[in-house]
Coordinates of C-alpha atoms in Angstrom, one line a residue:
X640 CA -0.1 0.1 0.1
X641 CA 3.0 2.4 1.0
X642 CA 4.4 1.5 -2.4
X643 CA 1.1 2.3 -4.3
X644 CA 0.9 5.5 -2.4
X645 CA 4.1 7.0 -3.2
X646 CA 4.0 6.0 -6.9
X647 CA 0.5 8.2 -7.1
X648 CA 2.5 11.2 -5.0
X649 CA 5.4 11.1 -7.3
X650 CA 3.4 11.2 -10.7
X651 CA 1.1 13.8 -8.5
X652 CA 3.9 15.9 -7.5
X653 CA 6.0 16.0 -10.6
X654 CA 3.2 17.0 -12.9
X655 CA 4.9 20.2 -14.4
X656 CA 8.1 18.2 -15.1
X657 CA 5.8 15.6 -16.8
X658 CA 3.9 17.8 -18.8
X659 CA 6.9 20.1 -19.7
X660 CA 8.5 16.9 -21.1
X661 CA 5.4 15.8 -22.6
X662 CA 5.1 18.8 -24.5
X663 CA 8.6 19.2 -25.5
X664 CA 9.0 15.8 -26.6
X665 CA 5.6 15.8 -28.8
X666 CA 6.4 18.8 -30.5
X667 CA 10.0 18.1 -30.7
X668 CA 12.8 16.5 -33.5
X669 CA 11.1 13.0 -32.7
X670 CA 7.9 13.5 -33.7
X671 CA 9.1 14.1 -37.4
X672 CA 9.6 10.2 -37.6
X673 CA 6.4 9.0 -38.2
X674 CA 5.5 11.5 -40.4
X675 CA 8.7 11.6 -42.9
X676 CA 7.5 8.7 -45.2
X677 CA 4.4 11.2 -46.4
X678 CA 6.9 13.8 -47.2
X679 CA 9.1 11.8 -49.1
X680 CA 6.2 10.3 -51.2
X681 CA 5.2 13.6 -52.4
X682 CA 9.0 14.8 -52.9
X683 CA 9.6 11.7 -55.0
X684 CA 6.6 12.0 -57.0
X685 CA 7.3 15.5 -57.6
X686 CA 11.1 15.6 -58.0
X687 CA 11.5 12.1 -59.3
X688 CA 13.9 11.2 -56.4
X689 CA 14.6 7.3 -56.0
X690 CA 13.3 5.1 -52.8
X691 CA 16.8 5.0 -51.6
X692 CA 17.4 8.4 -51.7
X693 CA 15.3 8.8 -48.4
X694 CA 17.5 6.2 -46.9
X695 CA 20.9 8.2 -47.9
X696 CA 19.3 11.3 -46.2
X697 CA 19.5 9.0 -43.1
X698 CA 22.7 8.7 -43.8
X699 CA 23.1 12.3 -41.9
X700 CA 22.1 10.6 -38.5
X701 CA 25.6 9.1 -37.5
X702 CA 26.7 12.7 -37.4
X703 CA 23.7 13.4 -35.2
X704 CA 25.0 10.7 -33.2
X705 CA 28.4 12.3 -33.1
X706 CA 27.1 15.4 -31.6
X707 CA 24.5 13.8 -29.0
X708 CA 27.2 13.1 -26.3
X709 CA 28.1 16.9 -26.3
X710 CA 24.2 17.6 -26.1
X711 CA 24.2 15.5 -23.3
X712 CA 27.3 17.0 -21.5
X713 CA 25.7 20.7 -22.2
X714 CA 22.3 19.6 -20.7
X715 CA 24.1 18.1 -17.2
X716 CA 26.1 21.3 -17.7
X717 CA 23.7 24.1 -18.3
X718 CA 20.2 22.5 -17.7
X719 CA 17.2 21.7 -19.9
X720 CA 15.6 24.7 -20.6
X721 CA 19.0 26.4 -22.3
X722 CA 19.8 23.5 -24.8
X723 CA 16.3 22.7 -25.5
X724 CA 15.0 26.2 -26.4
X725 CA 17.8 26.7 -28.7
X726 CA 17.1 23.5 -30.4
X727 CA 13.7 24.5 -30.8
X728 CA 14.7 27.4 -32.7
X729 CA 17.2 25.4 -35.2
X730 CA 14.1 22.8 -35.6
X731 CA 12.0 25.6 -36.7
X732 CA 14.6 26.9 -39.1
X733 CA 15.0 23.3 -40.7
X734 CA 11.2 23.2 -41.3
X735 CA 11.1 26.6 -43.2
X736 CA 14.3 25.2 -45.5
X737 CA 12.4 22.0 -45.8
X738 CA 9.7 24.2 -47.1
X739 CA 11.4 26.5 -49.6
X740 CA 13.3 23.5 -51.4
X741 CA 13.3 23.3 -55.1
X742 CA 14.3 19.5 -55.9
X743 CA 18.0 19.8 -55.4
X744 CA 18.8 16.8 -52.9
X745 CA 21.8 18.6 -51.5
X746 CA 19.5 21.2 -50.2
X747 CA 17.3 18.8 -48.9
X748 CA 20.1 16.6 -47.1
X749 CA 21.5 20.0 -45.4
X750 CA 17.9 20.8 -44.0
X751 CA 17.8 17.2 -42.7
X752 CA 20.9 17.6 -41.0
X753 CA 19.8 20.8 -39.4
X754 CA 17.0 19.4 -38.1
X755 CA 18.8 16.3 -36.7
X756 CA 21.8 18.0 -35.8
X757 CA 20.7 21.1 -34.2
X758 CA 17.4 20.3 -33.6
X759 CA 18.3 17.4 -31.3
X760 CA 18.3 19.0 -28.3
X761 CA 14.4 18.9 -28.3
X762 CA 14.6 15.0 -28.0
X763 CA 15.0 12.6 -25.4
X764 CA 18.6 13.3 -24.7
X765 CA 17.2 16.6 -22.7
X766 CA 13.7 16.1 -21.8
X767 CA 13.9 12.9 -20.0
X768 CA 16.3 14.1 -17.9
X769 CA 13.4 16.1 -16.3
X770 CA 11.5 12.7 -15.4
X771 CA 14.9 10.8 -14.4
X772 CA 16.0 13.3 -11.9
X773 CA 12.2 13.8 -10.4
X774 CA 10.7 10.5 -10.2
X775 CA 12.2 7.1 -8.6
X776 CA 9.3 4.7 -8.0
X777 CA 7.2 5.6 -10.8
X778 CA 10.2 6.3 -13.1
X779 CA 9.0 4.3 -15.7
X780 CA 5.7 5.0 -15.8
X781 CA 6.8 8.7 -16.0
X782 CA 8.9 8.4 -19.2
X783 CA 6.4 6.6 -21.1
X784 CA 3.5 9.4 -20.4
X785 CA 6.5 11.7 -21.6
X786 CA 7.3 10.0 -24.4
X787 CA 3.5 9.1 -25.3
X788 CA 3.5 12.6 -26.3
X789 CA 5.4 12.0 -29.6
X790 CA 3.0 8.7 -29.8
X791 CA 0.0 10.9 -29.1
X792 CA 0.9 13.4 -31.7
X793 CA 1.7 11.0 -34.3
X794 CA -2.1 9.7 -34.1
X795 CA -3.2 13.0 -35.1
X796 CA -0.8 14.1 -37.4
X797 CA -0.6 11.5 -40.2
X798 CA -3.9 12.0 -41.6
X799 CA -3.8 15.9 -40.9
X800 CA -0.5 16.1 -43.0
X801 CA -1.9 13.9 -45.7
X802 CA -4.8 16.0 -46.0
X803 CA -2.9 19.0 -46.2
X804 CA -0.4 17.7 -48.6
X805 CA -3.3 16.3 -50.7
X806 CA -5.2 19.8 -50.5
X807 CA -2.8 22.4 -50.3
X808 CA 0.7 20.8 -51.1
X809 CA 3.7 19.5 -48.8
X810 CA 5.2 23.1 -48.6
X811 CA 2.1 24.2 -46.5
X812 CA 2.5 21.0 -44.4
X813 CA 6.1 22.0 -43.9
X814 CA 5.4 25.5 -42.8
X815 CA 2.4 23.8 -40.2
X816 CA 5.2 22.0 -39.0
X817 CA 7.4 24.8 -38.2
X818 CA 4.3 26.8 -36.4
X819 CA 3.9 23.8 -34.3
X820 CA 7.4 23.7 -33.2
X821 CA 7.1 27.0 -31.9
X822 CA 3.9 26.4 -30.0
X823 CA 5.3 23.4 -28.5
X824 CA 8.5 24.6 -27.2
X825 CA 6.9 27.8 -25.9
X826 CA 4.5 25.8 -23.6
X827 CA 7.7 23.5 -22.7
X828 CA 9.8 26.5 -21.6
X829 CA 6.8 28.1 -19.5
X830 CA 6.2 24.8 -17.5
X831 CA 9.7 24.7 -16.9
X832 CA 10.4 28.5 -15.6
X833 CA 7.4 28.9 -13.5
X834 CA 7.6 26.0 -11.0
X835 CA 6.9 27.7 -7.7
X836 CA 6.6 24.5 -5.8
X837 CA 10.0 24.0 -4.9
X838 CA 13.7 24.5 -6.3
X839 CA 12.6 25.2 -10.0
X840 CA 16.6 25.1 -11.0
X841 CA 16.9 21.6 -9.4
X842 CA 13.8 20.4 -10.5
X843 CA 13.6 21.3 -14.1
X844 CA 17.0 20.0 -14.3
X845 CA 18.6 23.8 -14.6
X846 CA 21.3 22.9 -11.9
X847 CA 25.0 23.0 -12.8
X848 CA 26.7 19.7 -12.4
X849 CA 30.4 19.5 -11.7
X850 CA 32.3 18.7 -14.8
X851 CA 34.9 16.9 -13.4
X852 CA 32.4 14.5 -11.4
X853 CA 30.4 14.1 -14.7
X854 CA 33.5 13.2 -16.7
X855 CA 34.5 10.7 -14.2
X856 CA 31.0 9.0 -13.9
X857 CA 30.6 9.0 -17.6
X858 CA 34.1 6.9 -17.8
X859 CA 33.0 4.7 -15.4
X860 CA 29.8 3.9 -17.5
X861 CA 31.8 3.5 -20.6
X862 CA 33.7 0.7 -19.2
X863 CA 31.1 -1.2 -18.0
X864 CA 29.4 -4.2 -19.3
X865 CA 25.9 -2.5 -19.1
X866 CA 26.7 0.3 -21.4
X867 CA 27.7 -2.2 -24.3
X868 CA 24.8 -4.3 -24.1
X869 CA 22.5 -1.5 -23.9
X870 CA 24.2 0.3 -26.9
X871 CA 24.2 -2.8 -29.3
X872 CA 20.2 -3.9 -28.0
X873 CA 19.4 -0.1 -29.1
X874 CA 21.1 -0.3 -32.5
X875 CA 19.3 -3.5 -33.2
X876 CA 16.0 -2.2 -32.1
X877 CA 16.4 1.4 -33.7
X878 CA 18.0 -0.5 -37.2
X879 CA 14.5 -3.1 -37.3
X880 CA 12.0 -0.2 -36.6
X881 CA 13.0 2.9 -38.5
X882 CA 13.7 0.9 -41.3
X883 CA 10.1 0.0 -41.8
X884 CA 8.7 3.4 -41.0
X885 CA 10.7 5.4 -43.2
X886 CA 9.4 3.3 -46.1
X887 CA 6.0 2.5 -44.4
X888 CA 4.0 4.6 -47.1
X889 CA 5.6 3.4 -50.2
X890 CA 5.2 -0.2 -48.7
X891 CA 1.3 0.3 -48.5
X892 CA 1.3 1.9 -52.0
X893 CA 3.4 -1.1 -53.9
X894 CA 0.5 -3.1 -51.8
X895 CA -2.6 -1.2 -53.8
X896 CA -3.2 0.8 -50.4
X897 CA -3.9 4.8 -51.3
X898 CA -2.3 7.5 -49.5
X899 CA -5.4 8.2 -47.3
X900 CA -5.7 4.8 -46.1
X901 CA -1.8 5.0 -45.4
X902 CA -2.5 8.2 -43.4
X903 CA -5.1 6.4 -41.3
X904 CA -2.7 3.3 -41.2
X905 CA 0.1 5.6 -39.7
X906 CA -2.6 6.8 -37.3
X907 CA -3.1 2.9 -36.1
X908 CA 0.6 2.4 -35.5
X909 CA 0.7 5.8 -33.6
X910 CA -2.5 4.4 -31.4
X911 CA -0.4 1.1 -30.9
X912 CA 2.8 2.9 -29.9
X913 CA 0.6 4.7 -27.6
X914 CA -0.9 1.8 -25.8
X915 CA 1.9 0.2 -26.0
X916 CA 4.2 2.7 -24.4
X917 CA 1.9 3.0 -21.1
X918 CA 1.8 -0.6 -20.6
X919 CA 5.8 -0.9 -21.0
X920 CA 6.3 2.0 -18.3
X921 CA 3.6 -0.1 -15.8
X922 CA 5.6 -3.6 -16.5
X923 CA 9.2 -1.7 -16.1
X924 CA 8.1 -0.3 -12.9
X925 CA 7.4 -3.7 -11.7
X926 CA 10.0 -6.6 -10.7
X927 CA 12.3 -8.0 -13.4
X928 CA 12.1 -5.2 -15.8
X929 CA 14.7 -6.8 -17.9
X930 CA 12.5 -9.7 -18.9
X931 CA 9.7 -7.4 -19.6
X932 CA 11.9 -5.4 -21.9
X933 CA 12.6 -8.5 -23.9
X934 CA 8.9 -9.6 -24.2
X935 CA 8.2 -6.5 -25.5
X936 CA 10.4 -6.5 -28.2
X937 CA 9.4 -9.8 -29.0
X938 CA 5.8 -9.0 -29.5
X939 CA 7.3 -6.5 -32.1
X940 CA 9.4 -9.4 -33.8
X941 CA 5.9 -10.9 -34.2
X942 CA 4.1 -8.0 -35.6
X943 CA 7.1 -7.7 -38.5
X944 CA 6.8 -10.9 -39.3
X945 CA 2.7 -10.8 -39.8
X946 CA 3.4 -7.7 -42.0
X947 CA 6.0 -9.7 -43.9
X948 CA 3.2 -12.4 -45.0
X949 CA 0.3 -10.0 -44.9
X950 CA 0.2 -9.1 -48.8
X951 CA -2.6 -6.7 -49.9
X952 CA -4.9 -8.0 -46.9
X953 CA -5.8 -4.6 -45.1
X954 CA -7.0 -6.3 -41.8
X955 CA -3.8 -8.6 -41.6
X956 CA -1.7 -5.5 -42.5
X957 CA -3.5 -3.4 -39.7
X958 CA -3.3 -6.7 -37.0
X959 CA 0.9 -6.1 -38.0
X960 CA 0.9 -2.9 -37.4
X961 CA -0.6 -2.9 -34.0
X962 CA 2.2 -5.7 -32.7
X963 CA 4.8 -3.7 -34.9
X964 CA 4.0 -0.4 -32.5
X965 CA 5.6 -2.2 -29.7
X966 CA 8.8 -1.3 -31.4
X967 CA 8.5 2.0 -32.6
X968 CA 10.0 4.6 -30.1
X969 CA 10.2 1.6 -27.6
X970 CA 14.4 1.8 -28.0
X971 CA 13.9 5.6 -26.5
X972 CA 11.8 4.4 -23.7
X973 CA 13.9 1.4 -22.8
X974 CA 17.0 3.3 -23.2
X975 CA 15.7 6.2 -20.7
X976 CA 14.7 3.8 -18.3
X977 CA 18.0 1.3 -18.0
X978 CA 20.5 4.2 -18.6
X979 CA 19.0 5.9 -15.2
X980 CA 18.5 2.3 -13.4
X981 CA 22.1 1.3 -14.5
X982 CA 24.1 4.3 -14.1
X983 CA 24.8 7.6 -11.7
X984 CA 21.7 10.1 -12.4
X985 CA 24.3 12.9 -11.9
X986 CA 25.5 12.1 -15.4
X987 CA 22.2 10.8 -17.1
X988 CA 22.3 13.3 -20.0
X989 CA 25.8 12.6 -20.8
X990 CA 25.6 8.9 -20.7
X991 CA 22.0 9.1 -22.7
X992 CA 23.9 11.2 -25.2
X993 CA 26.5 8.3 -25.8
X994 CA 24.1 5.6 -25.5
X995 CA 21.8 7.5 -28.3
X996 CA 24.8 7.1 -31.0
X997 CA 23.5 3.3 -31.0
X998 CA 20.3 4.6 -31.6
X999 CA 21.1 7.2 -34.4
X1000 CA 23.6 4.4 -36.6
X1001 CA 21.0 2.1 -36.3
X1002 CA 18.5 4.5 -37.6
X1003 CA 20.8 5.3 -40.5
X1004 CA 21.7 1.6 -41.0
X1005 CA 18.1 0.6 -41.3
X1006 CA 17.0 3.2 -43.2
X1007 CA 19.5 3.2 -45.5
X1008 CA 19.4 -0.7 -45.8
X1009 CA 15.6 -1.0 -45.8
X1010 CA 15.5 1.9 -49.0
X1011 CA 18.2 -0.2 -51.0
X1012 CA 16.6 -3.9 -50.6
X1013 CA 13.2 -2.0 -51.5
X1014 CA 15.0 -0.8 -54.8
X1015 CA 16.7 -4.0 -55.2
X1016 CA 13.9 -6.5 -54.8
X1017 CA 11.0 -4.1 -55.4
X1018 CA 9.2 -5.8 -52.8
X1019 CA 9.4 -5.1 -48.7
X1020 CA 9.7 -8.8 -47.5
X1021 CA 13.5 -9.3 -47.4
X1022 CA 13.7 -6.1 -45.6
X1023 CA 10.9 -7.3 -43.0
X1024 CA 12.4 -10.6 -42.2
X1025 CA 15.7 -8.8 -41.4
X1026 CA 13.6 -6.6 -38.9
X1027 CA 12.5 -9.7 -37.3
X1028 CA 15.9 -10.8 -36.7
X1029 CA 17.4 -7.5 -35.5
X1030 CA 14.2 -7.5 -32.9
X1031 CA 15.0 -11.0 -31.6
X1032 CA 18.6 -10.1 -31.1
X1033 CA 17.8 -7.0 -29.2
X1034 CA 15.3 -8.9 -27.3
X1035 CA 18.2 -11.6 -26.0
X1036 CA 20.4 -8.3 -25.2
X1037 CA 17.6 -7.0 -23.1
X1038 CA 17.2 -9.8 -21.1
X1039 CA 20.5 -9.7 -19.6
X1040 CA 20.5 -6.2 -18.1
X1041 CA 20.4 -6.4 -14.5
X1042 CA 20.3 -3.6 -12.1
X1043 CA 24.0 -2.5 -10.9

C-alpha cells in the first residue's frame, strides 16, 4: 500500500516536469519520424527521386550521433531549458528550409542535417532528464507518459498532414510543422520556468553539475558491460523499426493502398505505440524489468513477421501494425529507463547521449538498408524479415540487463 501511495504521490507532485517533457517531446524532432514517409512520397513524385534517396538522407544521422554526447554534456552542465530552447529554434528553421526547397537533393540533405543535428536538443536526451531526476518509484511510467506525447502527436498528425499535402501541398505542411514547433517549445519553457512549488532550478534540470564529476561517472559507465549491452540492443531495435517506418507509405502503395489509407494506418501505428508505451512503463516499474523489456521486443518481432506475410490484406496488415507498434520508439523508452537504472543520475544526459549513438547509427543503417533492399527487390518482404531478426537479437540483449 505504501509503495502504491508513493507511486501516485510522485506522479501528482511531479506534474510540471512531466507536462513540460510531454509537450517538449511531442513537438520536438522525434515527432517527424512518423510522418517522414508521407513527405518523401510527395517529394519523390514531384522531383523524381528514388526510394534509396530517403535512406541516403538518413546517413546524416551518424553525424547527429556524434554530437549527442556533447548535447548531453551541455544539458548536464547548463540544464534542460537552455539547451532545449536553442534546439527548438534550429528545428523551426529546418522546417522553413524544407518548405523552401526546389528539388536539389543537397538542399534537402542540409535541411535534414540541421533538423537532426541542431534540433537534437528537443529530443529525449534533454527532456527525459526532467523525469529521471524527479521520479524514482514511478520512473518507468513517467518516462512512458512523457514520451507518450510523441505517439499522441503521431496519432493526430499523419491523416492531417496527408490531407494538407493533398489539398494544399507539402510546402504548406512543412510550414505548419514550423508553427507547431514554436507552440510546443513555448509551452515547455513556461512549464519549466514557472515552477513555484520548489527549487525550480533543481526540479527542471537547470542546475549546474560539476564537470569533473560528470566526466568521471561517464568514464566509469563506458567501461562497464551494461553500457555496451544496452547500446547494442538499442542499435538493433532502432535499425529494425526505423527501416520499416521510413518506407511505410511506399510499402502500402506497392500493395495497392492509397495515401488516404496509408495515413490512417500510420495513425493506427501511432495508436499502438501509445498503448504499448503505457503498458511498457507500467511493467518496467514492476519486478524483472529486463525480462519485460525482452518480451515487449519479441511482440514487435511478431508484428514484423505478420507484415511480411500480409500481402494486400488490409485487416492482416492492420494486425501486424498493432503488434509492430511495440517497437517504434521503444528503444527510447527502454534506453531512458535502463540508463537511469544502471548508471549514476548525476551524469544521466552525458551517458544517455553516448548511448544514443547506437540509436542514431541504427536509424541510419536501417533506413539506408531498407531503402536499398526495397529498390533492389521491388518488395518489402526481405527487409521485414531482417527486422524480425534484429528484434530477436535485441530481445536477447535486454534480457541480460540487471540492476547495477
